[in-house]
GROMACS .gro file of N, CA and C in nm:
model
  468
    1ARG      N    1  -0.019   0.581   1.024
    1ARG     CA    2  -0.010   0.514   1.152
    1ARG      C    3  -0.139   0.525   1.232
    2TRP      N    4  -0.200   0.642   1.219
    2TRP     CA    5  -0.325   0.669   1.293
    2TRP      C    6  -0.433   0.567   1.246
    3PHE      N    7  -0.453   0.545   1.116
    3PHE     CA    8  -0.545   0.448   1.067
    3PHE      C    9  -0.513   0.308   1.116
    4LEU      N   10  -0.392   0.275   1.120
    4LEU     CA   11  -0.347   0.146   1.161
    4LEU      C   12  -0.375   0.127   1.308
    5GLN      N   13  -0.359   0.235   1.391
    5GLN     CA   14  -0.392   0.229   1.528
    5GLN      C   15  -0.539   0.206   1.548
    6GLN      N   16  -0.624   0.277   1.467
    6GLN     CA   17  -0.764   0.262   1.479
    6GLN      C   18  -0.817   0.123   1.433
    7ALA      N   19  -0.757   0.069   1.334
    7ALA     CA   20  -0.797  -0.058   1.276
    7ALA      C   21  -0.740  -0.180   1.352
    8GLY      N   22  -0.630  -0.166   1.418
    8GLY     CA   23  -0.570  -0.277   1.495
    8GLY      C   24  -0.467  -0.344   1.402
    9GLU      N   25  -0.366  -0.392   1.466
    9GLU     CA   26  -0.254  -0.455   1.387
    9GLU      C   27  -0.259  -0.607   1.375
   10GLU      N   28  -0.351  -0.668   1.454
   10GLU     CA   29  -0.355  -0.815   1.448
   10GLU      C   30  -0.425  -0.859   1.319
   11SER      N   31  -0.385  -0.979   1.280
   11SER     CA   32  -0.441  -1.047   1.162
   11SER      C   33  -0.454  -1.195   1.197
   12GLY      N   34  -0.570  -1.246   1.183
   12GLY     CA   35  -0.594  -1.383   1.210
   12GLY      C   36  -0.540  -1.476   1.098
   13ALA      N   37  -0.539  -1.606   1.127
   13ALA     CA   38  -0.490  -1.707   1.036
   13ALA      C   39  -0.599  -1.741   0.936
   14PHE      N   40  -0.559  -1.782   0.819
   14PHE     CA   41  -0.655  -1.834   0.724
   14PHE      C   42  -0.588  -1.930   0.634
   15ASN      N   43  -0.657  -2.022   0.563
   15ASN     CA   44  -0.605  -2.120   0.481
   15ASN      C   45  -0.622  -2.083   0.340
   16PHE      N   46  -0.516  -2.038   0.264
   16PHE     CA   47  -0.527  -1.998   0.130
   16PHE      C   48  -0.469  -2.107   0.045
   17PRO      N   49  -0.530  -2.148  -0.061
   17PRO     CA   50  -0.647  -2.090  -0.131
   17PRO      C   51  -0.779  -2.155  -0.092
   18ALA      N   52  -0.777  -2.248   0.009
   18ALA     CA   53  -0.905  -2.318   0.052
   18ALA      C   54  -1.010  -2.216   0.090
   19VAL      N   55  -0.974  -2.104   0.147
   19VAL     CA   56  -1.070  -2.003   0.193
   19VAL      C   57  -1.161  -1.953   0.078
   20LEU      N   58  -1.110  -1.959  -0.040
   20LEU     CA   59  -1.185  -1.909  -0.155
   20LEU      C   60  -1.279  -2.007  -0.221
   21LYS      N   61  -1.264  -2.135  -0.186
   21LYS     CA   62  -1.350  -2.239  -0.247
   21LYS      C   63  -1.498  -2.221  -0.197
   22GLU      N   64  -1.585  -2.259  -0.282
   22GLU     CA   65  -1.730  -2.258  -0.252
   22GLU      C   66  -1.782  -2.120  -0.241
   23ASN      N   67  -1.719  -2.019  -0.308
   23ASN     CA   68  -1.769  -1.885  -0.317
   23ASN      C   69  -1.812  -1.827  -0.189
   24PRO      N   70  -1.721  -1.799  -0.090
   24PRO     CA   71  -1.758  -1.747   0.041
   24PRO      C   72  -1.808  -1.607   0.033
   25LYS      N   73  -1.868  -1.557   0.145
   25LYS     CA   74  -1.908  -1.414   0.150
   25LYS      C   75  -1.784  -1.327   0.130
   26THR      N   76  -1.791  -1.244   0.027
   26THR     CA   77  -1.672  -1.167  -0.010
   26THR      C   78  -1.711  -1.018  -0.019
   27LEU      N   79  -1.631  -0.933   0.037
   27LEU     CA   80  -1.640  -0.787   0.027
   27LEU      C   81  -1.538  -0.744  -0.079
   28VAL      N   82  -1.581  -0.666  -0.174
   28VAL     CA   83  -1.490  -0.622  -0.279
   28VAL      C   84  -1.489  -0.469  -0.286
   29PHE      N   85  -1.373  -0.412  -0.272
   29PHE     CA   86  -1.362  -0.265  -0.290
   29PHE      C   87  -1.318  -0.244  -0.433
   30LEU      N   88  -1.412  -0.192  -0.512
   30LEU     CA   89  -1.376  -0.166  -0.655
   30LEU      C   90  -1.285  -0.047  -0.665
   31ALA      N   91  -1.208  -0.044  -0.773
   31ALA     CA   92  -1.124   0.072  -0.801
   31ALA      C   93  -1.213   0.184  -0.836
   32ARG      N   94  -1.163   0.305  -0.810
   32ARG     CA   95  -1.245   0.431  -0.838
   32ARG      C   96  -1.267   0.453  -0.990
   33ASP      N   97  -1.173   0.414  -1.067
   33ASP     CA   98  -1.183   0.445  -1.214
   33ASP      C   99  -1.267   0.338  -1.286
   34MET      N  100  -1.344   0.385  -1.381
   34MET     CA  101  -1.436   0.300  -1.456
   34MET      C  102  -1.366   0.187  -1.531
   35GLU      N  103  -1.253   0.214  -1.596
   35GLU     CA  104  -1.187   0.120  -1.682
   35GLU      C  105  -1.145  -0.003  -1.601
   36THR      N  106  -1.077   0.020  -1.493
   36THR     CA  107  -1.030  -0.094  -1.407
   36THR      C  108  -1.145  -0.175  -1.352
   37SER      N  109  -1.244  -0.106  -1.299
   37SER     CA  110  -1.361  -0.174  -1.238
   37SER      C  111  -1.440  -0.244  -1.343
   38SER      N  112  -1.458  -0.184  -1.459
   38SER     CA  113  -1.533  -0.244  -1.567
   38SER      C  114  -1.469  -0.373  -1.618
   39SER      N  115  -1.338  -0.372  -1.640
   39SER     CA  116  -1.277  -0.489  -1.687
   39SER      C  117  -1.279  -0.605  -1.584
   40PHE      N  118  -1.268  -0.571  -1.455
   40PHE     CA  119  -1.275  -0.669  -1.352
   40PHE      C  120  -1.420  -0.728  -1.347
   41MET      N  121  -1.519  -0.642  -1.342
   41MET     CA  122  -1.657  -0.689  -1.335
   41MET      C  123  -1.700  -0.775  -1.454
   42HIS      N  124  -1.667  -0.737  -1.572
   42HIS     CA  125  -1.705  -0.811  -1.694
   42HIS      C  126  -1.632  -0.944  -1.702
   43ALA      N  127  -1.515  -0.955  -1.639
   43ALA     CA  128  -1.441  -1.085  -1.643
   43ALA      C  129  -1.494  -1.185  -1.542
   44MET      N  130  -1.562  -1.141  -1.439
   44MET     CA  131  -1.610  -1.233  -1.335
   44MET      C  132  -1.741  -1.295  -1.384
   45PRO      N  133  -1.762  -1.420  -1.357
   45PRO     CA  134  -1.890  -1.493  -1.393
   45PRO      C  135  -2.006  -1.444  -1.303
   46GLN      N  136  -2.126  -1.447  -1.361
   46GLN     CA  137  -2.242  -1.400  -1.288
   46GLN      C  138  -2.266  -1.471  -1.155
   47ALA      N  139  -2.233  -1.602  -1.153
   47ALA     CA  140  -2.251  -1.684  -1.031
   47ALA      C  141  -2.161  -1.627  -0.914
   48TRP      N  142  -2.050  -1.567  -0.945
   48TRP     CA  143  -1.962  -1.511  -0.843
   48TRP      C  144  -2.031  -1.404  -0.759
   49PHE      N  145  -2.120  -1.332  -0.820
   49PHE     CA  146  -2.183  -1.215  -0.757
   49PHE      C  147  -2.287  -1.254  -0.650
   50GLN      N  148  -2.316  -1.382  -0.636
   50GLN     CA  149  -2.421  -1.427  -0.541
   50GLN      C  150  -2.386  -1.390  -0.395
   51ASN      N  151  -2.259  -1.407  -0.356
   51ASN     CA  152  -2.218  -1.382  -0.223
   51ASN      C  153  -2.125  -1.262  -0.209
   52ILE      N  154  -2.143  -1.170  -0.296
   52ILE     CA  155  -2.051  -1.051  -0.303
   52ILE      C  156  -2.125  -0.925  -0.255
   53LEU      N  157  -2.050  -0.847  -0.182
   53LEU     CA  158  -2.096  -0.708  -0.151
   53LEU      C  159  -1.990  -0.613  -0.203
   54LEU      N  160  -2.021  -0.525  -0.290
   54LEU     CA  161  -1.928  -0.433  -0.350
   54LEU      C  162  -1.932  -0.302  -0.279
   55ILE      N  163  -1.816  -0.240  -0.256
   55ILE     CA  164  -1.800  -0.103  -0.206
   55ILE      C  165  -1.748  -0.026  -0.324
   56ALA      N  166  -1.829   0.076  -0.372
   56ALA     CA  167  -1.796   0.139  -0.499
   56ALA      C  168  -1.827   0.284  -0.495
   57HIS      N  169  -1.753   0.366  -0.572
   57HIS     CA  170  -1.787   0.506  -0.595
   57HIS      C  171  -1.921   0.518  -0.665
   58GLU      N  172  -1.995   0.619  -0.636
   58GLU     CA  173  -2.129   0.633  -0.698
   58GLU      C  174  -2.122   0.644  -0.849
   59SER      N  175  -2.012   0.678  -0.905
   59SER     CA  176  -2.001   0.680  -1.057
   59SER      C  177  -2.010   0.545  -1.123
   60LEU      N  178  -1.996   0.436  -1.040
   60LEU     CA  179  -1.996   0.305  -1.088
   60LEU      C  180  -2.135   0.234  -1.082
   61HIS      N  181  -2.235   0.313  -1.051
   61HIS     CA  182  -2.367   0.260  -1.025
   61HIS      C  183  -2.425   0.185  -1.142
   62ALA      N  184  -2.415   0.239  -1.264
   62ALA     CA  185  -2.470   0.172  -1.385
   62ALA      C  186  -2.396   0.038  -1.412
   63LEU      N  187  -2.268   0.035  -1.398
   63LEU     CA  188  -2.196  -0.085  -1.417
   63LEU      C  189  -2.236  -0.197  -1.319
   64ILE      N  190  -2.253  -0.161  -1.198
   64ILE     CA  191  -2.294  -0.261  -1.097
   64ILE      C  192  -2.439  -0.304  -1.112
   65SER      N  193  -2.519  -0.208  -1.146
   65SER     CA  194  -2.660  -0.248  -1.177
   65SER      C  195  -2.676  -0.345  -1.291
   66ALA      N  196  -2.591  -0.329  -1.391
   66ALA     CA  197  -2.596  -0.421  -1.506
   66ALA      C  198  -2.562  -0.564  -1.468
   67LYS      N  199  -2.484  -0.585  -1.366
   67LYS     CA  200  -2.448  -0.718  -1.316
   67LYS      C  201  -2.548  -0.765  -1.203
   68ARG      N  202  -2.638  -0.682  -1.171
   68ARG     CA  203  -2.739  -0.711  -1.064
   68ARG      C  204  -2.666  -0.746  -0.933
   69ALA      N  205  -2.563  -0.676  -0.905
   69ALA     CA  206  -2.477  -0.707  -0.785
   69ALA      C  207  -2.523  -0.612  -0.671
   70LYS      N  208  -2.502  -0.655  -0.546
   70LYS     CA  209  -2.533  -0.577  -0.430
   70LYS      C  210  -2.413  -0.485  -0.403
   71ALA      N  211  -2.443  -0.360  -0.364
   71ALA     CA  212  -2.331  -0.265  -0.342
   71ALA      C  213  -2.370  -0.158  -0.241
   72ILE      N  214  -2.266  -0.105  -0.184
   72ILE     CA  215  -2.275   0.013  -0.099
   72ILE      C  216  -2.197   0.124  -0.176
   73TYR      N  217  -2.259   0.236  -0.196
   73TYR     CA  218  -2.197   0.338  -0.273
   73TYR      C  219  -2.149   0.454  -0.181
   74TYR      N  220  -2.047   0.519  -0.224
   74TYR     CA  221  -2.001   0.638  -0.151
   74TYR      C  222  -1.968   0.752  -0.250
   75SER      N  223  -1.971   0.868  -0.205
   75SER     CA  224  -1.928   0.984  -0.286
   75SER      C  225  -1.791   1.029  -0.234
   76ASP      N  226  -1.729   1.124  -0.301
   76ASP     CA  227  -1.596   1.167  -0.256
   76ASP      C  228  -1.596   1.230  -0.116
   77LEU      N  229  -1.706   1.297  -0.088
   77LEU     CA  230  -1.712   1.358   0.047
   77LEU      C  231  -1.743   1.258   0.157
   78GLU      N  232  -1.812   1.148   0.121
   78GLU     CA  233  -1.855   1.059   0.223
   78GLU      C  234  -1.752   0.948   0.263
   79CYS      N  235  -1.652   0.937   0.179
   79CYS     CA  236  -1.551   0.832   0.209
   79CYS      C  237  -1.437   0.891   0.290
   80ARG      N  238  -1.469   0.966   0.393
   80ARG     CA  239  -1.369   1.024   0.482
   80ARG      C  240  -1.405   0.984   0.624
   81TYR      N  241  -1.303   0.943   0.693
   81TYR     CA  242  -1.322   0.894   0.831
   81TYR      C  243  -1.383   1.010   0.909
   82GLY      N  244  -1.481   0.975   0.989
   82GLY     CA  245  -1.551   1.071   1.073
   82GLY      C  246  -1.681   1.126   1.019
   83GLU      N  247  -1.708   1.103   0.891
   83GLU     CA  248  -1.832   1.145   0.836
   83GLU      C  249  -1.936   1.043   0.875
   84PRO      N  250  -2.063   1.087   0.899
   84PRO     CA  251  -2.167   0.990   0.939
   84PRO      C  252  -2.185   0.884   0.835
   85VAL      N  253  -2.182   0.910   0.703
   85VAL     CA  254  -2.195   0.810   0.607
   85VAL      C  255  -2.084   0.705   0.612
   86PHE      N  256  -1.966   0.748   0.642
   86PHE     CA  257  -1.849   0.660   0.658
   86PHE      C  258  -1.872   0.561   0.770
   87GLN      N  259  -1.937   0.610   0.885
   87GLN     CA  260  -1.966   0.516   0.993
   87GLN      C  261  -2.073   0.421   0.949
   88GLU      N  262  -2.171   0.463   0.872
   88GLU     CA  263  -2.275   0.374   0.820
   88GLU      C  264  -2.213   0.266   0.735
   89ILE      N  265  -2.125   0.303   0.644
   89ILE     CA  266  -2.057   0.208   0.561
   89ILE      C  267  -1.981   0.101   0.651
   90GLU      N  268  -1.904   0.151   0.742
   90GLU     CA  269  -1.831   0.060   0.833
   90GLU      C  270  -1.934  -0.034   0.910
   91ASP      N  271  -2.046   0.017   0.953
   91ASP     CA  272  -2.142  -0.066   1.022
   91ASP      C  273  -2.202  -0.175   0.926
   92LYS      N  274  -2.231  -0.137   0.806
   92LYS     CA  275  -2.286  -0.233   0.707
   92LYS      C  276  -2.191  -0.346   0.672
   93ILE      N  277  -2.062  -0.306   0.649
   93ILE     CA  278  -1.968  -0.410   0.607
   93ILE      C  279  -1.938  -0.506   0.729
   94THR      N  280  -1.937  -0.448   0.851
   94THR     CA  281  -1.916  -0.528   0.968
   94THR      C  282  -2.031  -0.628   0.989
   95GLU      N  283  -2.153  -0.580   0.962
   95GLU     CA  284  -2.273  -0.662   0.969
   95GLU      C  285  -2.277  -0.767   0.863
   96PHE      N  286  -2.224  -0.738   0.743
   96PHE     CA  287  -2.214  -0.832   0.633
   96PHE      C  288  -2.121  -0.951   0.675
   97ASN      N  289  -2.020  -0.926   0.755
   97ASN     CA  290  -1.933  -1.027   0.808
   97ASN      C  291  -1.875  -1.119   0.702
   98PRO      N  292  -1.791  -1.059   0.615
   98PRO     CA  293  -1.732  -1.140   0.501
   98PRO      C  294  -1.618  -1.233   0.550
   99THR      N  295  -1.601  -1.333   0.477
   99THR     CA  296  -1.490  -1.431   0.500
   99THR      C  297  -1.362  -1.380   0.432
  100VAL      N  298  -1.388  -1.317   0.311
  100VAL     CA  299  -1.276  -1.268   0.228
  100VAL      C  300  -1.306  -1.121   0.186
  101CYS      N  301  -1.202  -1.046   0.176
  101CYS     CA  302  -1.208  -0.909   0.129
  101CYS      C  303  -1.107  -0.891   0.016
  102ILE      N  304  -1.152  -0.834  -0.093
  102ILE     CA  305  -1.068  -0.807  -0.208
  102ILE      C  306  -1.061  -0.660  -0.235
  103TYR      N  307  -0.938  -0.609  -0.240
  103TYR     CA  308  -0.917  -0.468  -0.257
  103TYR      C  309  -0.857  -0.436  -0.397
  104LEU      N  310  -0.927  -0.367  -0.476
  104LEU     CA  311  -0.876  -0.330  -0.615
  104LEU      C  312  -0.852  -0.177  -0.615
  105GLY      N  313  -0.759  -0.139  -0.696
  105GLY     CA  314  -0.732   0.006  -0.705
  105GLY      C  315  -0.619   0.052  -0.626
  106LYS      N  316  -0.607   0.182  -0.625
  106LYS     CA  317  -0.497   0.251  -0.556
  106LYS      C  318  -0.516   0.254  -0.404
  107PRO      N  319  -0.410   0.248  -0.329
  107PRO     CA  320  -0.416   0.261  -0.184
  107PRO      C  321  -0.484   0.391  -0.140
  108PHE      N  322  -0.576   0.384  -0.057
  108PHE     CA  323  -0.645   0.506  -0.002
  108PHE      C  324  -0.683   0.470   0.144
  109LEU      N  325  -0.619   0.530   0.240
  109LEU     CA  326  -0.625   0.492   0.379
  109LEU      C  327  -0.762   0.469   0.432
  110PRO      N  328  -0.859   0.556   0.408
  110PRO     CA  329  -0.993   0.529   0.461
  110PRO      C  330  -1.052   0.398   0.409
  111ARG      N  331  -1.038   0.370   0.281
  111ARG     CA  332  -1.090   0.237   0.232
  111ARG      C  333  -1.004   0.120   0.287
  112LEU      N  334  -0.873   0.139   0.300
  112LEU     CA  335  -0.795   0.030   0.354
  112LEU      C  336  -0.832   0.006   0.497
  113TYR      N  337  -0.862   0.109   0.572
  113TYR     CA  338  -0.910   0.100   0.712
  113TYR      C  339  -1.038   0.018   0.712
  114LEU      N  340  -1.133   0.041   0.619
  114LEU     CA  341  -1.262  -0.035   0.615
  114LEU      C  342  -1.230  -0.179   0.578
  115ALA      N  343  -1.137  -0.205   0.487
  115ALA     CA  344  -1.098  -0.339   0.447
  115ALA      C  345  -1.053  -0.417   0.576
  116LYS      N  346  -0.966  -0.358   0.657
  116LYS     CA  347  -0.919  -0.420   0.778
  116LYS      C  348  -1.036  -0.436   0.882
  117LYS      N  349  -1.124  -0.337   0.892
  117LYS     CA  350  -1.231  -0.345   0.999
  117LYS      C  351  -1.346  -0.433   0.958
  118CYS      N  352  -1.353  -0.481   0.835
  118CYS     CA  353  -1.460  -0.559   0.788
  118CYS      C  354  -1.469  -0.697   0.858
  119GLY      N  355  -1.355  -0.740   0.914
  119GLY     CA  356  -1.360  -0.867   0.989
  119GLY      C  357  -1.316  -0.988   0.910
  120ALA      N  358  -1.287  -0.973   0.783
  120ALA     CA  359  -1.243  -1.084   0.696
  120ALA      C  360  -1.105  -1.126   0.738
  121GLY      N  361  -1.088  -1.253   0.758
  121GLY     CA  362  -0.954  -1.308   0.786
  121GLY      C  363  -0.856  -1.299   0.670
  122CYS      N  364  -0.911  -1.316   0.549
  122CYS     CA  365  -0.833  -1.312   0.425
  122CYS      C  366  -0.863  -1.181   0.355
  123ARG      N  367  -0.765  -1.089   0.349
  123ARG     CA  368  -0.780  -0.959   0.282
  123ARG      C  369  -0.680  -0.949   0.170
  124ILE      N  370  -0.731  -0.959   0.044
  124ILE     CA  371  -0.645  -0.972  -0.068
  124ILE      C  372  -0.627  -0.843  -0.140
  125GLY      N  373  -0.506  -0.813  -0.178
  125GLY     CA  374  -0.478  -0.703  -0.265
  125GLY      C  375  -0.381  -0.751  -0.372
  126PHE      N  376  -0.343  -0.666  -0.465
  126PHE     CA  377  -0.256  -0.698  -0.578
  126PHE      C  378  -0.131  -0.615  -0.576
  127ASN      N  379  -0.017  -0.684  -0.568
  127ASN     CA  380   0.111  -0.613  -0.563
  127ASN      C  381   0.114  -0.510  -0.448
  128CYS      N  382   0.077  -0.552  -0.330
  128CYS     CA  383   0.055  -0.467  -0.219
  128CYS      C  384   0.122  -0.505  -0.089
  129GLU      N  385   0.239  -0.562  -0.092
  129GLU     CA  386   0.312  -0.610   0.023
  129GLU      C  387   0.326  -0.508   0.130
  130ASP      N  388   0.339  -0.381   0.091
  130ASP     CA  389   0.362  -0.271   0.190
  130ASP      C  390   0.231  -0.225   0.256
  131LEU      N  391   0.121  -0.284   0.227
  131LEU     CA  392  -0.004  -0.249   0.289
  131LEU      C  393  -0.049  -0.342   0.405
  132TYR      N  394   0.040  -0.431   0.441
  132TYR     CA  395   0.011  -0.517   0.557
  132TYR      C  396   0.012  -0.429   0.682
  133PRO      N  397  -0.073  -0.447   0.779
  133PRO     CA  398  -0.178  -0.549   0.794
  133PRO      C  399  -0.317  -0.511   0.743
  134PHE      N  400  -0.333  -0.397   0.675
  134PHE     CA  401  -0.463  -0.367   0.620
  134PHE      C  402  -0.502  -0.478   0.524
  135LEU      N  403  -0.409  -0.516   0.438
  135LEU     CA  404  -0.434  -0.629   0.346
  135LEU      C  405  -0.327  -0.731   0.386
  136ASN      N  406  -0.366  -0.862   0.394
  136ASN     CA  407  -0.270  -0.958   0.447
  136ASN      C  408  -0.238  -1.069   0.342
  137LEU      N  409  -0.272  -1.046   0.220
  137LEU     CA  410  -0.231  -1.142   0.108
  137LEU      C  411  -0.216  -1.053  -0.017
  138SER      N  412  -0.093  -1.064  -0.072
  138SER     CA  413  -0.064  -0.993  -0.198
  138SER      C  414  -0.051  -1.086  -0.314
  139LEU      N  415  -0.134  -1.081  -0.408
  139LEU     CA  416  -0.120  -1.162  -0.532
  139LEU      C  417  -0.063  -1.086  -0.639
  140ARG      N  418   0.011  -1.155  -0.726
  140ARG     CA  419   0.085  -1.089  -0.840
  140ARG      C  420   0.034  -1.146  -0.968
  141PRO      N  421  -0.062  -1.088  -1.028
  141PRO     CA  422  -0.115  -1.143  -1.158
  141PRO      C  423  -0.021  -1.102  -1.275
  142GLU      N  424   0.088  -1.181  -1.294
  142GLU     CA  425   0.188  -1.145  -1.393
  142GLU      C  426   0.143  -1.174  -1.534
  143ASN      N  427   0.082  -1.289  -1.568
  143ASN     CA  428   0.035  -1.322  -1.698
  143ASN      C  429  -0.117  -1.321  -1.715
  144SER      N  430  -0.181  -1.265  -1.617
  144SER     CA  431  -0.327  -1.264  -1.625
  144SER      C  432  -0.378  -1.137  -1.555
  145SER      N  433  -0.509  -1.116  -1.559
  145SER     CA  434  -0.562  -1.003  -1.488
  145SER      C  435  -0.600  -1.047  -1.350
  146PRO      N  436  -0.622  -0.952  -1.259
  146PRO     CA  437  -0.671  -0.989  -1.121
  146PRO      C  438  -0.795  -1.081  -1.127
  147ALA      N  439  -0.891  -1.050  -1.213
  147ALA     CA  440  -1.007  -1.133  -1.226
  147ALA      C  441  -0.981  -1.273  -1.266
  148GLN      N  442  -0.891  -1.288  -1.366
  148GLN     CA  443  -0.860  -1.426  -1.411
  148GLN      C  444  -0.790  -1.506  -1.303
  149LEU      N  445  -0.701  -1.439  -1.226
  149LEU     CA  446  -0.638  -1.506  -1.123
  149LEU      C  447  -0.731  -1.545  -1.007
  150LEU      N  448  -0.818  -1.455  -0.972
  150LEU     CA  449  -0.919  -1.489  -0.868
  150LEU      C  450  -1.008  -1.603  -0.913
  151MET      N  451  -1.056  -1.602  -1.036
  151MET     CA  452  -1.146  -1.705  -1.082
  151MET      C  453  -1.080  -1.845  -1.065
  152GLN      N  454  -0.952  -1.856  -1.088
  152GLN     CA  455  -0.886  -1.985  -1.065
  152GLN      C  456  -0.906  -2.028  -0.921
  153TYR      N  457  -0.881  -1.940  -0.827
  153TYR     CA  458  -0.893  -1.974  -0.685
  153TYR      C  459  -1.038  -1.997  -0.638
  154TYR      N  460  -1.132  -1.925  -0.693
  154TYR     CA  461  -1.270  -1.940  -0.660
  154TYR      C  462  -1.330  -2.069  -0.723
  155GLY      N  463  -1.257  -2.122  -0.820
  155GLY     CA  464  -1.301  -2.244  -0.883
  155GLY      C  465  -1.397  -2.222  -1.000
  156PHE      N  466  -1.392  -2.110  -1.064
  156PHE     CA  467  -1.485  -2.086  -1.176
  156PHE      C  468  -1.404  -2.114  -1.303
   0.00000   0.00000   0.00000
């Protein structure tokens, strides 16, 4: 509740799936584990990374470098609300001003807070109905992976 109070409960309107066309500025919170993030990153086309800013654990640096993607990295100690680096991350993602935010991985309140504070009207998670208003769109990739489902909407 405290994170929700800090982030704010309001959520603006957006037009889905039209908001994803033309590869808008997108903030992506990668999952902490290498397997999930690696399968997602390798499934996405290189052109998708042009307007993407990734938020990732420092252990994913080599994976992200291989895709030549832009990223903000955090360590376990730095991704805690109140730490100076946490405030820097919040400032950078707010400055990036994304249209869309994609959240992969397990729920973690400090990162969910950042997803809400980034300013994106469309904040996508997967099987995450209970995370509203941090994330305001829940997709269910039943016969495909999250990457395959997103590629359809992005038009790749």
